[in-house]
Short mmCIF file of C-alpha atoms and ligand atoms in Angstrom, two decimals:
data_model
loop_
_atom_site.label_atom_id
_atom_site.label_comp_id
_atom_site.label_asym_id
_atom_site.label_seq_id
_atom_site.Cartn_x
_atom_site.Cartn_y
_atom_site.Cartn_z
CA UNK A 169 -4.83 24.42 12.41
CA UNK A 170 -4.36 26.36 9.22
CA UNK A 171 -2.82 24.02 6.68
CA UNK A 172 -2.08 26.73 4.17
CA UNK A 173 1.47 28.04 3.90
CA UNK A 174 1.71 31.85 4.01
CA UNK A 175 0.58 33.22 0.61
CA UNK A 176 2.74 35.64 -1.25
CA UNK A 177 1.15 38.20 -3.53
CA UNK A 178 2.44 36.27 -6.54
CA UNK A 179 0.55 33.18 -5.45
CA UNK A 180 -2.95 33.90 -6.60
CA UNK A 181 -5.09 30.87 -7.31
CA UNK A 182 -4.86 29.84 -10.98
CA UNK A 183 -7.89 29.54 -13.26
CA UNK A 184 -8.70 26.05 -12.04
CA UNK A 185 -7.00 26.11 -8.66
CA UNK A 186 -9.59 27.73 -6.48
CA UNK A 187 -10.48 28.13 -2.85
CA UNK A 188 -11.84 24.97 -1.30
CA UNK A 189 -15.41 26.09 -1.40
CA UNK A 190 -17.45 29.03 -0.27
CA UNK A 191 -18.93 27.24 2.69
CA UNK A 192 -16.13 24.84 3.46
CA UNK A 193 -15.09 26.83 6.50
CA UNK A 194 -11.47 26.08 5.67
CA UNK A 195 -9.17 28.98 4.97
CA UNK A 196 -6.61 26.93 3.04
CA UNK A 197 -6.28 27.35 -0.70
CA UNK A 198 -5.69 24.37 -2.90
CA UNK A 199 -2.95 25.17 -5.33
CA UNK A 200 -3.44 22.09 -7.46
CA UNK A 201 -1.54 22.38 -10.66
CA UNK A 202 -3.44 22.06 -13.91
CA UNK A 203 -4.52 19.90 -15.61
CA UNK A 204 -6.76 19.39 -12.63
CA UNK A 205 -9.94 17.39 -13.04
CA UNK A 206 -13.20 19.05 -12.09
CA UNK A 207 -16.99 18.93 -12.42
CA UNK A 208 -16.86 18.96 -16.21
CA UNK A 209 -14.84 15.75 -16.20
CA UNK A 210 -17.21 13.79 -14.00
CA UNK A 211 -20.41 14.88 -15.75
CA UNK A 212 -20.24 12.10 -18.33
CA UNK A 213 -18.68 9.16 -16.62
CA UNK A 214 -19.25 5.52 -17.48
CA UNK A 215 -18.96 2.23 -15.64
CA UNK A 216 -19.92 3.67 -12.26
CA UNK A 217 -19.52 1.02 -9.61
CA UNK A 218 -19.84 1.17 -5.82
CA UNK A 219 -16.53 0.33 -4.16
CA UNK A 220 -17.11 0.76 -0.48
CA UNK A 221 -18.04 3.06 2.35
CA UNK A 222 -17.19 3.71 5.95
CA UNK A 223 -18.77 5.95 8.59
CA UNK A 224 -18.76 9.07 6.49
CA UNK A 225 -17.89 8.56 2.85
CA UNK A 226 -18.99 6.44 -0.08
CA UNK A 227 -16.51 5.60 -2.79
CA UNK A 228 -17.31 4.79 -6.43
CA UNK A 229 -15.25 3.69 -9.35
CA UNK A 230 -15.90 5.63 -12.55
CA UNK A 231 -14.34 5.80 -15.99
CA UNK A 232 -13.74 9.30 -17.36
CA UNK A 233 -13.70 9.86 -21.13
CA UNK A 234 -13.90 6.08 -21.53
CA UNK A 235 -10.20 5.94 -20.68
CA UNK A 236 -9.21 6.96 -17.15
CA UNK A 237 -10.56 4.87 -14.26
CA UNK A 238 -10.75 6.93 -11.06
CA UNK A 239 -12.26 6.82 -7.59
CA UNK A 240 -14.97 9.34 -6.72
CA UNK A 241 -15.47 10.05 -3.04
CA UNK A 242 -18.44 11.88 -1.57
CA UNK A 243 -20.38 12.09 1.68
CA UNK A 244 -22.52 9.00 2.12
CA UNK A 245 -26.09 10.24 2.71
CA UNK A 246 -26.99 6.79 4.00
CA UNK A 247 -23.89 6.57 6.18
CA UNK A 248 -23.54 6.54 9.95
CA UNK A 249 -22.30 10.14 10.30
CA UNK A 250 -25.20 11.75 8.43
CA UNK A 251 -27.82 9.44 9.95
CA UNK A 252 -26.57 10.08 13.47
CA UNK A 253 -26.43 13.84 12.99
CA UNK A 254 -29.86 14.09 11.32
CA UNK A 255 -31.40 12.04 14.13
CA UNK A 256 -29.98 14.49 16.64
CA UNK A 257 -30.46 17.82 14.86
CA UNK A 258 -32.91 17.24 11.96
CA UNK A 259 -30.85 19.53 9.74
CA UNK A 260 -29.63 17.68 6.66
CA UNK A 261 -27.82 20.66 5.12
CA UNK A 262 -25.85 21.40 8.27
CA UNK A 263 -25.17 17.72 8.89
CA UNK A 264 -23.86 17.48 5.35
CA UNK A 265 -21.50 20.40 6.00
CA UNK A 266 -20.19 18.71 9.15
CA UNK A 267 -19.54 15.42 7.35
CA UNK A 268 -18.06 17.13 4.29
CA UNK A 269 -15.45 18.69 6.54
CA UNK A 270 -13.79 15.25 6.66
CA UNK A 271 -13.54 15.13 2.86
CA UNK A 272 -12.19 18.67 2.74
CA UNK A 273 -9.57 17.78 5.34
CA UNK A 274 -8.64 14.62 3.48
CA UNK A 275 -8.42 16.51 0.21
CA UNK A 276 -6.05 19.10 1.69
CA UNK A 277 -3.88 16.39 3.19
CA UNK A 278 -3.77 14.43 -0.08
CA UNK A 279 -2.65 17.63 -1.74
CA UNK A 280 -0.04 18.56 0.85
CA UNK A 281 1.35 15.10 1.45
CA UNK A 282 2.78 14.15 -1.90
CA UNK A 283 4.41 10.75 -1.88
CA UNK A 284 4.40 7.57 -3.97
CA UNK A 285 2.49 5.85 -1.16
CA UNK A 286 -0.13 8.56 -0.66
CA UNK A 287 -3.07 8.26 -3.02
CA UNK A 288 -2.94 10.86 -5.74
CA UNK A 289 -5.62 13.53 -5.82
CA UNK A 290 -6.65 14.23 -9.41
CA UNK A 291 -9.19 16.93 -8.65
CA UNK A 292 -12.52 17.82 -7.08
CA UNK A 293 -15.96 19.13 -7.89
CA UNK A 294 -18.35 21.36 -5.96
CA UNK A 295 -21.90 21.18 -7.24
CA UNK A 296 -25.43 21.62 -5.90
CA UNK A 297 -27.12 18.33 -5.25
CA UNK A 298 -30.30 17.19 -3.44
CA UNK A 299 -31.09 20.82 -2.48
CA UNK A 300 -27.71 21.08 -0.81
CA UNK A 301 -25.41 23.72 -2.22
CA UNK A 302 -21.78 22.96 -2.98
CA UNK A 303 -21.59 19.26 -2.29
CA UNK A 304 -18.07 18.03 -2.71
CA UNK A 305 -16.79 15.06 -4.72
CA UNK A 306 -13.11 14.28 -4.82
CA UNK A 307 -11.48 12.53 -7.77
CA UNK A 308 -8.52 10.35 -6.91
CA UNK A 309 -6.37 7.55 -8.15
CA UNK A 310 -8.20 4.24 -8.14
CA UNK A 311 -7.00 1.37 -5.99
CA UNK A 312 -8.28 -1.97 -4.87
CA UNK A 313 -9.17 -2.66 -1.26
CA UNK A 314 -6.47 -4.29 0.78
CA UNK A 315 -7.64 -7.81 1.59
CA UNK A 316 -5.51 -9.36 4.30
CA UNK A 317 -6.66 -12.93 3.56
CA UNK A 318 -5.72 -12.47 -0.09
CA UNK A 319 -2.36 -10.98 0.84
CA UNK A 320 -1.54 -13.95 3.05
CA UNK A 321 -1.88 -16.15 -0.03
CA UNK A 322 0.55 -14.18 -2.17
CA UNK A 323 4.31 -14.60 -2.47
CA UNK A 324 6.67 -13.30 0.20
CA UNK A 325 8.06 -10.91 -2.39
CA UNK A 326 4.68 -9.23 -2.84
CA UNK A 327 3.96 -9.19 0.88
CA UNK A 328 7.37 -7.67 1.51
CA UNK A 329 6.49 -4.98 -1.04
CA UNK A 330 3.43 -4.03 1.01
CA UNK A 331 5.53 -3.75 4.19
CA UNK A 332 8.24 -1.78 2.39
CA UNK A 333 5.74 0.65 0.89
CA UNK A 334 4.13 1.09 4.31
CA UNK A 335 7.50 1.82 5.92
CA UNK A 336 8.40 4.29 3.17
CA UNK A 337 5.05 5.98 3.75
CA UNK A 338 5.55 6.14 7.53
CA UNK A 339 9.07 7.50 7.05
CA UNK A 340 7.64 10.25 4.87
CA UNK A 341 4.81 10.98 7.33
CA UNK A 342 7.30 11.26 10.22
CA UNK A 343 9.27 13.88 8.25
CA UNK A 344 6.44 15.46 6.27
CA UNK A 345 6.30 19.16 5.39
CA UNK A 346 3.43 19.46 7.88
CA UNK A 347 5.37 17.87 10.75
CA UNK A 348 5.09 14.32 12.06
CA UNK A 349 1.73 12.95 10.93
CA UNK A 350 0.02 10.10 12.75
CA UNK A 351 -2.85 8.02 11.43
CA UNK A 352 -5.24 7.82 14.36
CA UNK A 353 -7.48 5.33 12.58
CA UNK A 354 -4.87 2.87 11.37
CA UNK A 355 -6.54 -0.23 9.98
CA UNK A 356 -5.87 -2.14 6.77
CA UNK A 357 -9.08 -0.71 5.29
CA UNK A 358 -7.55 2.78 5.30
CA UNK A 359 -5.16 1.62 2.60
CA UNK A 360 -5.57 0.46 -0.97
CA UNK A 361 -3.30 -1.33 -3.42
CA UNK A 362 -2.26 0.38 -6.64
CA UNK A 363 -0.05 -1.71 -8.97
CA UNK A 364 1.13 -3.84 -6.05
CA UNK A 365 2.04 -0.83 -3.89
CA UNK A 366 0.24 0.12 -0.72
CA UNK A 367 -1.16 3.66 -0.62
CA UNK A 368 -3.00 5.46 2.14
CA UNK A 369 -6.44 6.71 1.10
CA UNK A 370 -8.34 7.60 4.26
CA UNK A 371 -6.68 10.63 5.80
CA UNK A 372 -9.61 12.19 7.61
CA UNK A 373 -8.27 10.88 10.92
CA UNK A 374 -4.69 12.00 10.37
CA UNK A 375 -3.27 14.25 13.07
CA UNK A 376 -0.23 16.47 13.25
CA UNK A 377 -0.48 17.54 16.88
CA UNK A 378 2.12 15.84 19.13
CA UNK A 379 0.54 15.32 22.58
CA UNK A 380 1.60 17.80 25.24
CA UNK A 381 2.74 16.52 28.63
CA UNK A 382 4.05 17.47 32.02
CA UNK A 383 5.40 14.04 32.93
CA UNK A 384 6.07 10.66 31.25
CA UNK A 385 2.80 9.29 32.53
CA UNK A 386 0.98 11.72 30.20
CA UNK A 387 2.65 9.93 27.27
CA UNK A 388 0.77 6.69 27.66
CA UNK A 389 -0.11 4.76 24.50
CA UNK A 390 -2.66 2.01 24.84
CA UNK A 391 -3.10 -0.83 22.36
CA UNK A 392 -5.24 -3.97 22.78
CA UNK A 393 -2.28 -6.22 23.62
CA UNK A 394 0.41 -3.76 24.76
CA UNK A 395 0.86 -0.39 26.41
CA UNK A 396 3.81 1.97 26.17
CA UNK A 397 4.90 5.05 28.09
CA UNK A 398 7.04 7.42 26.07
CA UNK A 399 9.33 10.10 27.50
CA UNK A 400 7.99 13.62 27.97
CA UNK A 401 10.47 16.09 26.47
CA UNK A 402 11.68 19.27 28.20
CA UNK A 403 9.53 21.18 25.70
CA UNK A 404 6.49 19.40 27.14
CA UNK A 405 5.76 17.11 24.17
CA UNK A 406 5.54 13.31 24.09
CA UNK A 407 8.66 12.41 22.17
CA UNK A 408 8.01 10.88 18.76
CA UNK A 409 4.56 9.74 19.79
CA UNK A 410 3.04 10.19 16.33
CA UNK A 411 5.79 8.19 14.68
CA UNK A 412 5.75 5.45 17.32
CA UNK A 413 1.98 5.06 17.18
CA UNK A 414 2.18 4.54 13.42
CA UNK A 415 5.03 2.11 13.80
CA UNK A 416 3.37 -0.06 16.42
CA UNK A 417 0.22 -0.18 14.31
CA UNK A 418 2.30 -1.18 11.29
CA UNK A 419 3.77 -3.96 13.43
CA UNK A 420 0.45 -5.27 14.73
CA UNK A 421 -1.58 -5.05 11.52
CA UNK A 422 1.08 -5.77 8.90
CA UNK A 423 4.58 -6.88 9.90
CA UNK A 424 3.67 -9.78 12.18
CA UNK A 425 1.46 -11.31 9.48
CA UNK A 426 3.31 -10.40 6.33
CA UNK A 427 7.04 -10.13 6.93
CA UNK A 428 8.50 -13.40 8.25
CA UNK A 429 6.02 -15.95 6.91
CA UNK A 430 7.63 -18.04 4.06
CA UNK A 431 10.52 -15.62 3.64
CA UNK A 432 13.83 -16.92 2.25
CA UNK A 433 15.45 -18.70 5.20
CA UNK A 434 18.64 -16.62 5.16
CA UNK A 435 16.57 -13.43 5.56
CA UNK A 436 14.56 -14.76 8.49
CA UNK A 437 16.93 -13.61 11.30
CA UNK A 438 16.92 -10.05 9.98
CA UNK A 439 13.14 -10.07 9.44
CA UNK A 440 12.55 -11.49 12.93
CA UNK A 441 14.74 -8.72 14.31
CA UNK A 442 12.66 -6.10 12.49
CA UNK A 443 9.41 -7.62 13.76
CA UNK A 444 10.70 -7.80 17.34
CA UNK A 445 12.22 -4.33 17.35
CA UNK A 446 9.04 -2.70 16.03
CA UNK A 447 6.83 -4.77 18.34
CA UNK A 448 8.84 -3.50 21.30
CA UNK A 449 9.18 -0.01 19.81
CA UNK A 450 12.96 -0.22 20.19
CA UNK A 451 13.51 1.42 16.82
CA UNK A 452 12.15 4.59 15.33
CA UNK A 453 10.96 4.79 11.73
CA UNK A 454 14.39 5.84 10.36
CA UNK A 455 16.07 2.67 11.60
CA UNK A 456 13.11 0.50 10.59
CA UNK A 457 13.10 1.95 7.08
CA UNK A 458 16.88 1.48 6.78
CA UNK A 459 16.58 -2.18 7.80
CA UNK A 460 13.79 -2.89 5.33
CA UNK A 461 15.78 -1.25 2.54
CA UNK A 462 18.66 -3.51 3.57
CA UNK A 463 16.43 -6.56 3.18
CA UNK A 464 15.42 -5.30 -0.25
CA UNK A 465 19.07 -4.93 -1.29
CA UNK A 466 19.99 -8.39 -0.03
CA UNK A 467 17.07 -9.84 -1.94
CA UNK A 468 17.56 -7.91 -5.17
CA UNK A 469 21.29 -8.46 -5.34
CA UNK A 470 21.02 -12.20 -4.72
CA UNK A 471 23.31 -11.83 -1.68
CA UNK A 472 20.73 -13.67 0.38
CA UNK A 473 21.61 -16.82 -1.59
CA UNK A 474 25.31 -16.73 -0.87
CA UNK A 475 25.25 -18.50 2.46
CA UNK A 476 23.42 -21.48 1.09
CA UNK A 477 25.34 -24.32 -0.55
CA UNK A 478 24.17 -24.58 -4.13
CA UNK A 479 25.15 -27.96 -5.52
CA UNK A 480 22.64 -29.12 -8.14
CA UNK A 481 21.41 -32.65 -7.60
CA UNK A 482 20.15 -33.28 -11.12
CA UNK A 483 21.57 -32.41 -14.51
CA UNK A 484 19.64 -30.16 -16.86
CA UNK A 485 19.67 -29.74 -20.64
CA UNK A 486 19.31 -26.17 -21.84
CA UNK A 487 16.91 -25.69 -24.77
CA UNK A 488 17.04 -22.09 -26.01
CA UNK A 489 14.00 -20.37 -27.56
CA UNK A 490 11.66 -23.08 -26.33
CA UNK A 491 8.57 -23.33 -24.17
CA UNK A 492 6.48 -26.13 -22.66
CA UNK A 493 2.84 -25.01 -23.02
CA UNK A 494 1.21 -27.69 -20.84
CA UNK A 495 2.49 -30.09 -18.17
CA UNK A 496 1.62 -27.69 -15.38
CA UNK A 497 1.42 -28.54 -11.73
CA UNK A 498 0.28 -26.34 -8.91
CA UNK A 499 2.53 -24.96 -6.23
CA UNK A 500 2.30 -22.32 -3.56
CA UNK A 501 2.64 -19.35 -3.74
CA UNK A 502 2.40 -19.27 -7.50
CA UNK A 503 2.03 -16.15 -9.67
CA UNK A 504 -0.26 -18.22 -11.92
CA UNK A 505 -3.40 -19.89 -10.64
CA UNK A 506 -3.12 -22.97 -12.88
CA UNK A 507 0.64 -23.54 -13.04
CA UNK A 508 3.68 -23.19 -10.85
CA UNK A 509 5.12 -19.77 -11.68
CA UNK A 510 7.76 -18.53 -9.24
CA UNK A 511 10.36 -15.78 -9.25
CA UNK A 512 14.07 -16.59 -9.09
CA UNK A 513 17.29 -14.62 -8.85
CA UNK A 514 19.10 -16.72 -11.44
CA UNK A 515 19.16 -20.13 -13.18
CA UNK A 516 20.92 -21.71 -10.19
CA UNK A 517 18.02 -20.79 -7.94
CA UNK A 518 15.56 -22.23 -10.48
CA UNK A 519 17.58 -25.48 -10.50
CA UNK A 520 17.54 -25.54 -6.72
CA UNK A 521 13.74 -25.17 -6.71
CA UNK A 522 13.25 -27.85 -9.38
CA UNK A 523 15.62 -30.18 -7.51
CA UNK A 524 13.54 -29.79 -4.38
CA UNK A 525 10.17 -30.66 -6.02
CA UNK A 526 9.84 -34.33 -6.95
CA UNK A 527 7.17 -33.45 -9.57
CA UNK A 528 9.44 -30.98 -11.31
CA UNK A 529 10.93 -32.38 -14.53
CA UNK A 530 11.65 -29.12 -16.36
CA UNK A 531 11.38 -25.36 -16.07
CA UNK A 532 10.99 -22.45 -18.45
CA UNK A 533 12.63 -19.06 -17.95
CA UNK A 534 10.27 -16.34 -19.16
CA UNK A 535 11.22 -12.79 -20.10
CA UNK A 536 8.90 -11.43 -17.39
CA UNK A 537 10.21 -9.99 -14.16
CA UNK A 538 8.73 -9.06 -10.81
CA UNK A 539 8.92 -5.64 -9.15
CA UNK A 540 12.37 -6.46 -7.74
CA UNK A 541 13.65 -7.47 -11.17
CA UNK A 542 13.60 -11.21 -10.47
CA UNK A 543 12.80 -13.49 -13.37
CA UNK A 544 9.55 -15.46 -13.51
CA UNK A 545 9.97 -19.18 -14.13
CA UNK A 546 7.37 -21.84 -14.96
CA UNK A 547 8.05 -25.20 -13.33
CA UNK A 548 6.73 -28.21 -15.27
CA UNK A 549 5.98 -31.85 -14.51
CA UNK A 550 7.11 -33.19 -17.92
CA UNK A 551 8.78 -32.07 -21.12
CA UNK A 552 6.99 -34.22 -23.72
CA UNK A 553 5.78 -31.31 -25.81
CA UNK A 554 8.24 -28.47 -26.37
CA UNK A 555 7.37 -25.64 -28.79
CA UNK A 556 9.51 -22.84 -30.23
CA UNK A 557 9.30 -19.49 -28.41
CA UNK A 558 11.93 -16.81 -29.01
CA UNK A 559 11.35 -15.20 -25.58
CA UNK A 560 11.82 -18.28 -23.40
CA UNK A 561 14.48 -20.79 -22.43
CA UNK A 562 13.61 -24.30 -21.31
CA UNK A 563 15.68 -26.47 -18.99
CA UNK A 564 14.91 -30.19 -18.96
CA UNK A 565 15.97 -32.49 -16.12
CA UNK A 566 18.04 -35.29 -17.65
CA UNK A 567 19.02 -37.17 -14.48
CA UNK A 568 17.34 -37.44 -11.09
N1 ATP B 753 -9.16 5.29 -4.14
C1 ATP B 753 -9.83 4.21 -3.79
N2 ATP B 753 -9.85 3.15 -4.61
C2 ATP B 753 -10.55 2.02 -4.26
N3 ATP B 753 -11.23 1.88 -3.11
C3 ATP B 753 -11.23 2.91 -2.26
C4 ATP B 753 -10.54 4.12 -2.54
N4 ATP B 753 -10.72 4.96 -1.50
C5 ATP B 753 -11.48 4.30 -0.61
N5 ATP B 753 -11.81 3.07 -1.05
C6 ATP B 753 -12.63 2.06 -0.35
O1 ATP B 753 -13.78 2.70 0.19
C7 ATP B 753 -13.89 2.46 1.59
C8 ATP B 753 -14.42 3.71 2.28
O2 ATP B 753 -13.57 4.82 2.08
P1 ATP B 753 -13.06 5.70 3.30
O3 ATP B 753 -12.24 4.82 4.21
O4 ATP B 753 -12.41 6.93 2.81
O5 ATP B 753 -14.44 6.07 4.02
P2 ATP B 753 -14.69 6.49 5.52
O6 ATP B 753 -16.13 6.82 5.64
O7 ATP B 753 -13.70 7.54 5.92
O8 ATP B 753 -14.32 5.17 6.28
P3 ATP B 753 -13.97 5.00 7.81
O9 ATP B 753 -15.26 4.87 8.53
O10 ATP B 753 -13.14 3.75 7.79
O11 ATP B 753 -13.15 6.20 8.21
C9 ATP B 753 -12.48 2.06 2.05
O12 ATP B 753 -12.52 1.12 3.08
C10 ATP B 753 -11.84 1.48 0.80
O13 ATP B 753 -11.94 0.06 0.78
#
């Protein structure tokens, strides 16, 4: 497949936007807009640190100009792909070329698929290395590996953010300028977290081809715990197979673990519906995305609180411009490892939380907010020592 759109005569590559490489074997041109990073920028990097590797590529963190931290991706000479090929053909240069194809493909896709949840490509460098001409290094946005165990310990709000960013990504991929893109190798390790958002990084196994078919039985999708047969369209294509494969994988790797667990109780029915509908593939990505956006709106607007009766049990004294530095206790899931720092929609919700914890004797509204705009509140086990702080408001329980 040629990924390049038809070139007009006006579209000559710019001074730094050049063909992908003399021996890349790919006819597409990268029309990356300047300022594009290149070999010059990665010549003097500092703080190089190995981040990870898979079958083909090794990824390093590096700091450019002592300011910009980036990820550098190159073929892993000690990796499975190269080792396997060299064992078979004893031709390192050619094996390199074969493996580098995956990086070239990924680079083109990162360039063509521009979205907030697709890792940003900053640039690339072709240089001779280890007697191999034109080895390729890509320079991308830096993320941190997605650790499922870690995610399970974070707040529902942050876990919901991961699911929402995944759904926004899949919605984009289903309607991308290249057609409906499926991620054939869909595992959490293909994604990274950047500022709390999930972004796809490994695109070498992305595919745009929708399977052709003559009958429904050709449209069989097999997963470890479930199989599906999709309809074969009159045009001889498995209908929405790319989109549905992505969606079921999102369900089995992300939604079932991250969405319902410790969610606000009034949102549970809607979240359970989303989990069930995606697990059964009853919905496409458009409906799924619309439902997750609905959850976001209910959460952000505080509407999710309206069904609950909110009668405070205790009375609280408001102390403006005041903070309690100590008197911390631990709670789960806290935004602070030593204290109990939770997000709330408003003061009433903070009162409700404090009422429900027997240890809680006071709370402090901070001027910090989470990604949904909710306010972060420290819950405290006493109020013996209150200090002035212009950015905070303390509430002290006066009756139990
Ligand atoms: N931009 C990045 N920031 C931080 N870590 C990254 C970044 N890109 C990749 N990684 C880490 O490096 C690992 C290897 O990268 P990548 O998945 O691209 O290699 P691969 O050889 O294609 O792997 P696989 O065998 O899974 O296809 C990833 O699992 C990920 O944890």
